[in-house]
Amino acid sequence: MVKCYIELTAKSLQKKGEIPMQAMLILNLIVPFVMVLVGSVLKKHPVSDRSRQSGYNTPISRKSQAHWDYAQGIAPDIYISLGKRLFIVETIGSILCWLLRVPLQTALLLGEGAGFGWLIYSFYYTDRKIQEKFVDK
């Protein structure tokens, strides 16, 4: 469904002559932008109350108040760091797709797939860091 929407949007914009097809590759930068944005917001406004259901909220971070506090301390930096790295990877990937004339739908699927894979990894990495800190507790 998403592929169909992207395809229809891209074709309608190309027909109107408003945006070249290659400009659609900017969509690949949505995930890194959101990761950096969320990391920045969590860093500026840390959540101390577990019952509010906001902040970095996973089963591992909710085990105890100590887990929660540690998670709220490390998650923003991890998300900002990984988001910046993903931005670089997505930019290079999009430029390569454009230079190699990869079809737009393929380039967008590759970019968004990499973005969501990176996002899932960031949850795994953060939870692993929490588990390492509280391994004997």
mmCIF file with all atom_site columns, C-alpha atoms in Angstrom:
data_model
loop_
_atom_site.group_PDB
_atom_site.id
_atom_site.type_symbol
_atom_site.label_atom_id
_atom_site.label_alt_id
_atom_site.label_comp_id
_atom_site.label_asym_id
_atom_site.label_entity_id
_atom_site.label_seq_id
_atom_site.pdbx_PDB_ins_code
_atom_site.Cartn_x
_atom_site.Cartn_y
_atom_site.Cartn_z
_atom_site.occupancy
_atom_site.B_iso_or_equiv
_atom_site.pdbx_formal_charge
_atom_site.auth_seq_id
_atom_site.auth_comp_id
_atom_site.auth_asym_id
_atom_site.auth_atom_id
_atom_site.pdbx_PDB_model_num
ATOM 1   C CA . MET A 1 1   ? 0.000  0.000  0.000   1.00 0.00 ? 1   MET A CA 1
ATOM 2   C CA . VAL A 1 2   ? 2.834  2.413  0.868   1.00 0.00 ? 2   VAL A CA 1
ATOM 3   C CA . LYS A 1 3   ? 4.643  1.514  -2.356  1.00 0.00 ? 3   LYS A CA 1
ATOM 4   C CA . CYS A 1 4   ? 1.453  2.191  -4.315  1.00 0.00 ? 4   CYS A CA 1
ATOM 5   C CA . TYR A 1 5   ? 0.995  5.580  -2.619  1.00 0.00 ? 5   TYR A CA 1
ATOM 6   C CA . ILE A 1 6   ? 4.610  6.559  -3.224  1.00 0.00 ? 6   ILE A CA 1
ATOM 7   C CA . GLU A 1 7   ? 4.327  5.492  -6.843  1.00 0.00 ? 7   GLU A CA 1
ATOM 8   C CA . LEU A 1 8   ? 1.099  7.458  -7.397  1.00 0.00 ? 8   LEU A CA 1
ATOM 9   C CA . THR A 1 9   ? 2.449  10.539 -5.638  1.00 0.00 ? 9   THR A CA 1
ATOM 10  C CA . ALA A 1 10  ? 5.712  10.403 -7.558  1.00 0.00 ? 10  ALA A CA 1
ATOM 11  C CA . LYS A 1 11  ? 3.925  10.016 -10.895 1.00 0.00 ? 11  LYS A CA 1
ATOM 12  C CA . SER A 1 12  ? 1.485  12.850 -10.203 1.00 0.00 ? 12  SER A CA 1
ATOM 13  C CA . LEU A 1 13  ? 4.286  15.202 -9.146  1.00 0.00 ? 13  LEU A CA 1
ATOM 14  C CA . GLN A 1 14  ? 6.351  14.280 -12.184 1.00 0.00 ? 14  GLN A CA 1
ATOM 15  C CA . LYS A 1 15  ? 3.425  14.954 -14.522 1.00 0.00 ? 15  LYS A CA 1
ATOM 16  C CA . LYS A 1 16  ? 2.927  18.388 -13.024 1.00 0.00 ? 16  LYS A CA 1
ATOM 17  C CA . GLY A 1 17  ? 6.630  19.084 -13.355 1.00 0.00 ? 17  GLY A CA 1
ATOM 18  C CA . GLU A 1 18  ? 6.827  20.297 -9.763  1.00 0.00 ? 18  GLU A CA 1
ATOM 19  C CA . ILE A 1 19  ? 9.404  17.926 -8.290  1.00 0.00 ? 19  ILE A CA 1
ATOM 20  C CA . PRO A 1 20  ? 11.893 15.741 -10.141 1.00 0.00 ? 20  PRO A CA 1
ATOM 21  C CA . MET A 1 21  ? 11.692 12.055 -9.300  1.00 0.00 ? 21  MET A CA 1
ATOM 22  C CA . GLN A 1 22  ? 15.138 12.100 -7.726  1.00 0.00 ? 22  GLN A CA 1
ATOM 23  C CA . ALA A 1 23  ? 13.967 14.656 -5.153  1.00 0.00 ? 23  ALA A CA 1
ATOM 24  C CA . MET A 1 24  ? 11.671 11.961 -3.758  1.00 0.00 ? 24  MET A CA 1
ATOM 25  C CA . LEU A 1 25  ? 14.818 10.318 -2.361  1.00 0.00 ? 25  LEU A CA 1
ATOM 26  C CA . ILE A 1 26  ? 14.628 12.925 0.413   1.00 0.00 ? 26  ILE A CA 1
ATOM 27  C CA . LEU A 1 27  ? 11.931 10.674 1.902   1.00 0.00 ? 27  LEU A CA 1
ATOM 28  C CA . ASN A 1 28  ? 14.745 8.323  2.936   1.00 0.00 ? 28  ASN A CA 1
ATOM 29  C CA . LEU A 1 29  ? 15.855 10.950 5.459   1.00 0.00 ? 29  LEU A CA 1
ATOM 30  C CA . ILE A 1 30  ? 12.617 10.850 7.484   1.00 0.00 ? 30  ILE A CA 1
ATOM 31  C CA . VAL A 1 31  ? 13.723 8.110  9.900   1.00 0.00 ? 31  VAL A CA 1
ATOM 32  C CA . PRO A 1 32  ? 17.119 9.643  10.764  1.00 0.00 ? 32  PRO A CA 1
ATOM 33  C CA . PHE A 1 33  ? 15.495 13.044 11.224  1.00 0.00 ? 33  PHE A CA 1
ATOM 34  C CA . VAL A 1 34  ? 12.887 11.601 13.607  1.00 0.00 ? 34  VAL A CA 1
ATOM 35  C CA . MET A 1 35  ? 15.557 9.679  15.544  1.00 0.00 ? 35  MET A CA 1
ATOM 36  C CA . VAL A 1 36  ? 17.605 12.836 16.124  1.00 0.00 ? 36  VAL A CA 1
ATOM 37  C CA . LEU A 1 37  ? 14.468 14.841 16.940  1.00 0.00 ? 37  LEU A CA 1
ATOM 38  C CA . VAL A 1 38  ? 13.175 12.309 19.486  1.00 0.00 ? 38  VAL A CA 1
ATOM 39  C CA . GLY A 1 39  ? 16.630 11.964 21.026  1.00 0.00 ? 39  GLY A CA 1
ATOM 40  C CA . SER A 1 40  ? 16.907 15.732 21.360  1.00 0.00 ? 40  SER A CA 1
ATOM 41  C CA . VAL A 1 41  ? 13.457 16.056 22.951  1.00 0.00 ? 41  VAL A CA 1
ATOM 42  C CA . LEU A 1 42  ? 14.171 13.223 25.409  1.00 0.00 ? 42  LEU A CA 1
ATOM 43  C CA . LYS A 1 43  ? 17.500 14.824 26.291  1.00 0.00 ? 43  LYS A CA 1
ATOM 44  C CA . LYS A 1 44  ? 15.977 18.246 26.854  1.00 0.00 ? 44  LYS A CA 1
ATOM 45  C CA . HIS A 1 45  ? 12.934 16.939 28.760  1.00 0.00 ? 45  HIS A CA 1
ATOM 46  C CA . PRO A 1 46  ? 13.924 13.709 30.569  1.00 0.00 ? 46  PRO A CA 1
ATOM 47  C CA . VAL A 1 47  ? 11.060 11.650 32.001  1.00 0.00 ? 47  VAL A CA 1
ATOM 48  C CA . SER A 1 48  ? 11.499 10.622 35.619  1.00 0.00 ? 48  SER A CA 1
ATOM 49  C CA . ASP A 1 49  ? 8.060  9.127  36.306  1.00 0.00 ? 49  ASP A CA 1
ATOM 50  C CA . ARG A 1 50  ? 7.579  5.579  34.965  1.00 0.00 ? 50  ARG A CA 1
ATOM 51  C CA . SER A 1 51  ? 3.802  5.744  35.289  1.00 0.00 ? 51  SER A CA 1
ATOM 52  C CA . ARG A 1 52  ? 3.475  8.497  32.657  1.00 0.00 ? 52  ARG A CA 1
ATOM 53  C CA . GLN A 1 53  ? 4.172  5.986  29.857  1.00 0.00 ? 53  GLN A CA 1
ATOM 54  C CA . SER A 1 54  ? 6.419  8.377  27.969  1.00 0.00 ? 54  SER A CA 1
ATOM 55  C CA . GLY A 1 55  ? 10.159 8.485  27.442  1.00 0.00 ? 55  GLY A CA 1
ATOM 56  C CA . TYR A 1 56  ? 12.221 5.446  26.497  1.00 0.00 ? 56  TYR A CA 1
ATOM 57  C CA . ASN A 1 57  ? 9.623  2.843  27.434  1.00 0.00 ? 57  ASN A CA 1
ATOM 58  C CA . THR A 1 58  ? 10.419 -0.854 26.921  1.00 0.00 ? 58  THR A CA 1
ATOM 59  C CA . PRO A 1 59  ? 9.880  -3.871 29.190  1.00 0.00 ? 59  PRO A CA 1
ATOM 60  C CA . ILE A 1 60  ? 13.548 -3.822 30.205  1.00 0.00 ? 60  ILE A CA 1
ATOM 61  C CA . SER A 1 61  ? 13.494 -0.118 31.068  1.00 0.00 ? 61  SER A CA 1
ATOM 62  C CA . ARG A 1 62  ? 10.381 -0.625 33.235  1.00 0.00 ? 62  ARG A CA 1
ATOM 63  C CA . LYS A 1 63  ? 11.880 -3.376 35.434  1.00 0.00 ? 63  LYS A CA 1
ATOM 64  C CA . SER A 1 64  ? 12.737 -0.947 38.235  1.00 0.00 ? 64  SER A CA 1
ATOM 65  C CA . GLN A 1 65  ? 13.182 2.739  38.868  1.00 0.00 ? 65  GLN A CA 1
ATOM 66  C CA . ALA A 1 66  ? 16.953 2.292  38.538  1.00 0.00 ? 66  ALA A CA 1
ATOM 67  C CA . HIS A 1 67  ? 16.499 0.673  35.107  1.00 0.00 ? 67  HIS A CA 1
ATOM 68  C CA . TRP A 1 68  ? 14.139 3.486  34.121  1.00 0.00 ? 68  TRP A CA 1
ATOM 69  C CA . ASP A 1 69  ? 16.467 6.272  35.231  1.00 0.00 ? 69  ASP A CA 1
ATOM 70  C CA . TYR A 1 70  ? 19.451 4.710  33.470  1.00 0.00 ? 70  TYR A CA 1
ATOM 71  C CA . ALA A 1 71  ? 17.450 4.184  30.286  1.00 0.00 ? 71  ALA A CA 1
ATOM 72  C CA . GLN A 1 72  ? 16.286 7.806  30.254  1.00 0.00 ? 72  GLN A CA 1
ATOM 73  C CA . GLY A 1 73  ? 19.901 8.878  30.649  1.00 0.00 ? 73  GLY A CA 1
ATOM 74  C CA . ILE A 1 74  ? 21.438 6.830  27.825  1.00 0.00 ? 74  ILE A CA 1
ATOM 75  C CA . ALA A 1 75  ? 18.628 6.547  25.247  1.00 0.00 ? 75  ALA A CA 1
ATOM 76  C CA . PRO A 1 76  ? 18.723 10.165 24.003  1.00 0.00 ? 76  PRO A CA 1
ATOM 77  C CA . ASP A 1 77  ? 22.456 10.060 23.282  1.00 0.00 ? 77  ASP A CA 1
ATOM 78  C CA . ILE A 1 78  ? 22.145 6.690  21.532  1.00 0.00 ? 78  ILE A CA 1
ATOM 79  C CA . TYR A 1 79  ? 19.266 7.898  19.354  1.00 0.00 ? 79  TYR A CA 1
ATOM 80  C CA . ILE A 1 80  ? 21.018 11.148 18.430  1.00 0.00 ? 80  ILE A CA 1
ATOM 81  C CA . SER A 1 81  ? 24.266 9.338  17.606  1.00 0.00 ? 81  SER A CA 1
ATOM 82  C CA . LEU A 1 82  ? 22.662 6.539  15.587  1.00 0.00 ? 82  LEU A CA 1
ATOM 83  C CA . GLY A 1 83  ? 20.322 9.027  13.873  1.00 0.00 ? 83  GLY A CA 1
ATOM 84  C CA . LYS A 1 84  ? 23.274 11.123 12.691  1.00 0.00 ? 84  LYS A CA 1
ATOM 85  C CA . ARG A 1 85  ? 25.080 8.038  11.425  1.00 0.00 ? 85  ARG A CA 1
ATOM 86  C CA . LEU A 1 86  ? 21.942 6.857  9.642   1.00 0.00 ? 86  LEU A CA 1
ATOM 87  C CA . PHE A 1 87  ? 21.589 10.289 8.035   1.00 0.00 ? 87  PHE A CA 1
ATOM 88  C CA . ILE A 1 88  ? 25.064 9.911  6.534   1.00 0.00 ? 88  ILE A CA 1
ATOM 89  C CA . VAL A 1 89  ? 24.374 6.341  5.364   1.00 0.00 ? 89  VAL A CA 1
ATOM 90  C CA . GLU A 1 90  ? 20.993 7.306  3.857   1.00 0.00 ? 90  GLU A CA 1
ATOM 91  C CA . THR A 1 91  ? 22.474 10.338 2.087   1.00 0.00 ? 91  THR A CA 1
ATOM 92  C CA . ILE A 1 92  ? 25.292 8.296  0.545   1.00 0.00 ? 92  ILE A CA 1
ATOM 93  C CA . GLY A 1 93  ? 22.861 5.510  -0.378  1.00 0.00 ? 93  GLY A CA 1
ATOM 94  C CA . SER A 1 94  ? 20.429 7.927  -2.011  1.00 0.00 ? 94  SER A CA 1
ATOM 95  C CA . ILE A 1 95  ? 23.204 9.597  -4.006  1.00 0.00 ? 95  ILE A CA 1
ATOM 96  C CA . LEU A 1 96  ? 24.479 6.199  -5.160  1.00 0.00 ? 96  LEU A CA 1
ATOM 97  C CA . CYS A 1 97  ? 20.955 5.124  -6.151  1.00 0.00 ? 97  CYS A CA 1
ATOM 98  C CA . TRP A 1 98  ? 20.550 8.347  -8.107  1.00 0.00 ? 98  TRP A CA 1
ATOM 99  C CA . LEU A 1 99  ? 23.940 8.005  -9.856  1.00 0.00 ? 99  LEU A CA 1
ATOM 100 C CA . LEU A 1 100 ? 23.340 4.332  -10.677 1.00 0.00 ? 100 LEU A CA 1
ATOM 101 C CA . ARG A 1 101 ? 19.834 5.117  -11.957 1.00 0.00 ? 101 ARG A CA 1
ATOM 102 C CA . VAL A 1 102 ? 18.166 2.664  -9.568  1.00 0.00 ? 102 VAL A CA 1
ATOM 103 C CA . PRO A 1 103 ? 14.365 2.780  -10.013 1.00 0.00 ? 103 PRO A CA 1
ATOM 104 C CA . LEU A 1 104 ? 12.770 5.208  -7.550  1.00 0.00 ? 104 LEU A CA 1
ATOM 105 C CA . GLN A 1 105 ? 10.543 2.637  -5.844  1.00 0.00 ? 105 GLN A CA 1
ATOM 106 C CA . THR A 1 106 ? 13.520 0.330  -5.286  1.00 0.00 ? 106 THR A CA 1
ATOM 107 C CA . ALA A 1 107 ? 15.645 3.166  -3.904  1.00 0.00 ? 107 ALA A CA 1
ATOM 108 C CA . LEU A 1 108 ? 12.866 4.255  -1.544  1.00 0.00 ? 108 LEU A CA 1
ATOM 109 C CA . LEU A 1 109 ? 12.233 0.710  -0.344  1.00 0.00 ? 109 LEU A CA 1
ATOM 110 C CA . LEU A 1 110 ? 15.956 0.164  0.242   1.00 0.00 ? 110 LEU A CA 1
ATOM 111 C CA . GLY A 1 111 ? 16.282 3.467  2.091   1.00 0.00 ? 111 GLY A CA 1
ATOM 112 C CA . GLU A 1 112 ? 13.235 3.030  4.285   1.00 0.00 ? 112 GLU A CA 1
ATOM 113 C CA . GLY A 1 113 ? 14.121 -0.601 4.925   1.00 0.00 ? 113 GLY A CA 1
ATOM 114 C CA . ALA A 1 114 ? 17.566 0.469  6.099   1.00 0.00 ? 114 ALA A CA 1
ATOM 115 C CA . GLY A 1 115 ? 16.019 3.229  8.195   1.00 0.00 ? 115 GLY A CA 1
ATOM 116 C CA . PHE A 1 116 ? 13.561 0.970  9.982   1.00 0.00 ? 116 PHE A CA 1
ATOM 117 C CA . GLY A 1 117 ? 16.224 -1.691 10.433  1.00 0.00 ? 117 GLY A CA 1
ATOM 118 C CA . TRP A 1 118 ? 18.479 0.910  12.037  1.00 0.00 ? 118 TRP A CA 1
ATOM 119 C CA . LEU A 1 119 ? 15.590 2.066  14.241  1.00 0.00 ? 119 LEU A CA 1
ATOM 120 C CA . ILE A 1 120 ? 14.932 -1.480 15.467  1.00 0.00 ? 120 ILE A CA 1
ATOM 121 C CA . TYR A 1 121 ? 18.651 -1.900 16.129  1.00 0.00 ? 121 TYR A CA 1
ATOM 122 C CA . SER A 1 122 ? 18.650 1.254  18.262  1.00 0.00 ? 122 SER A CA 1
ATOM 123 C CA . PHE A 1 123 ? 16.021 -0.291 20.571  1.00 0.00 ? 123 PHE A CA 1
ATOM 124 C CA . TYR A 1 124 ? 18.032 -3.518 20.754  1.00 0.00 ? 124 TYR A CA 1
ATOM 125 C CA . TYR A 1 125 ? 21.291 -1.644 21.428  1.00 0.00 ? 125 TYR A CA 1
ATOM 126 C CA . THR A 1 126 ? 19.769 0.527  24.164  1.00 0.00 ? 126 THR A CA 1
ATOM 127 C CA . ASP A 1 127 ? 18.140 -2.464 25.886  1.00 0.00 ? 127 ASP A CA 1
ATOM 128 C CA . ARG A 1 128 ? 21.407 -4.378 25.690  1.00 0.00 ? 128 ARG A CA 1
ATOM 129 C CA . LYS A 1 129 ? 23.238 -1.473 27.366  1.00 0.00 ? 129 LYS A CA 1
ATOM 130 C CA . ILE A 1 130 ? 20.642 -1.481 30.158  1.00 0.00 ? 130 ILE A CA 1
ATOM 131 C CA . GLN A 1 131 ? 21.012 -5.238 30.638  1.00 0.00 ? 131 GLN A CA 1
ATOM 132 C CA . GLU A 1 132 ? 24.804 -4.947 30.759  1.00 0.00 ? 132 GLU A CA 1
ATOM 133 C CA . LYS A 1 133 ? 24.569 -2.314 33.491  1.00 0.00 ? 133 LYS A CA 1
ATOM 134 C CA . PHE A 1 134 ? 22.179 -4.404 35.625  1.00 0.00 ? 134 PHE A CA 1
ATOM 135 C CA . VAL A 1 135 ? 23.527 -7.877 34.812  1.00 0.00 ? 135 VAL A CA 1
ATOM 136 C CA . ASP A 1 136 ? 23.836 -8.998 38.425  1.00 0.00 ? 136 ASP A CA 1
ATOM 137 C CA . LYS A 1 137 ? 20.753 -7.230 39.801  1.00 0.00 ? 137 LYS A CA 1
#
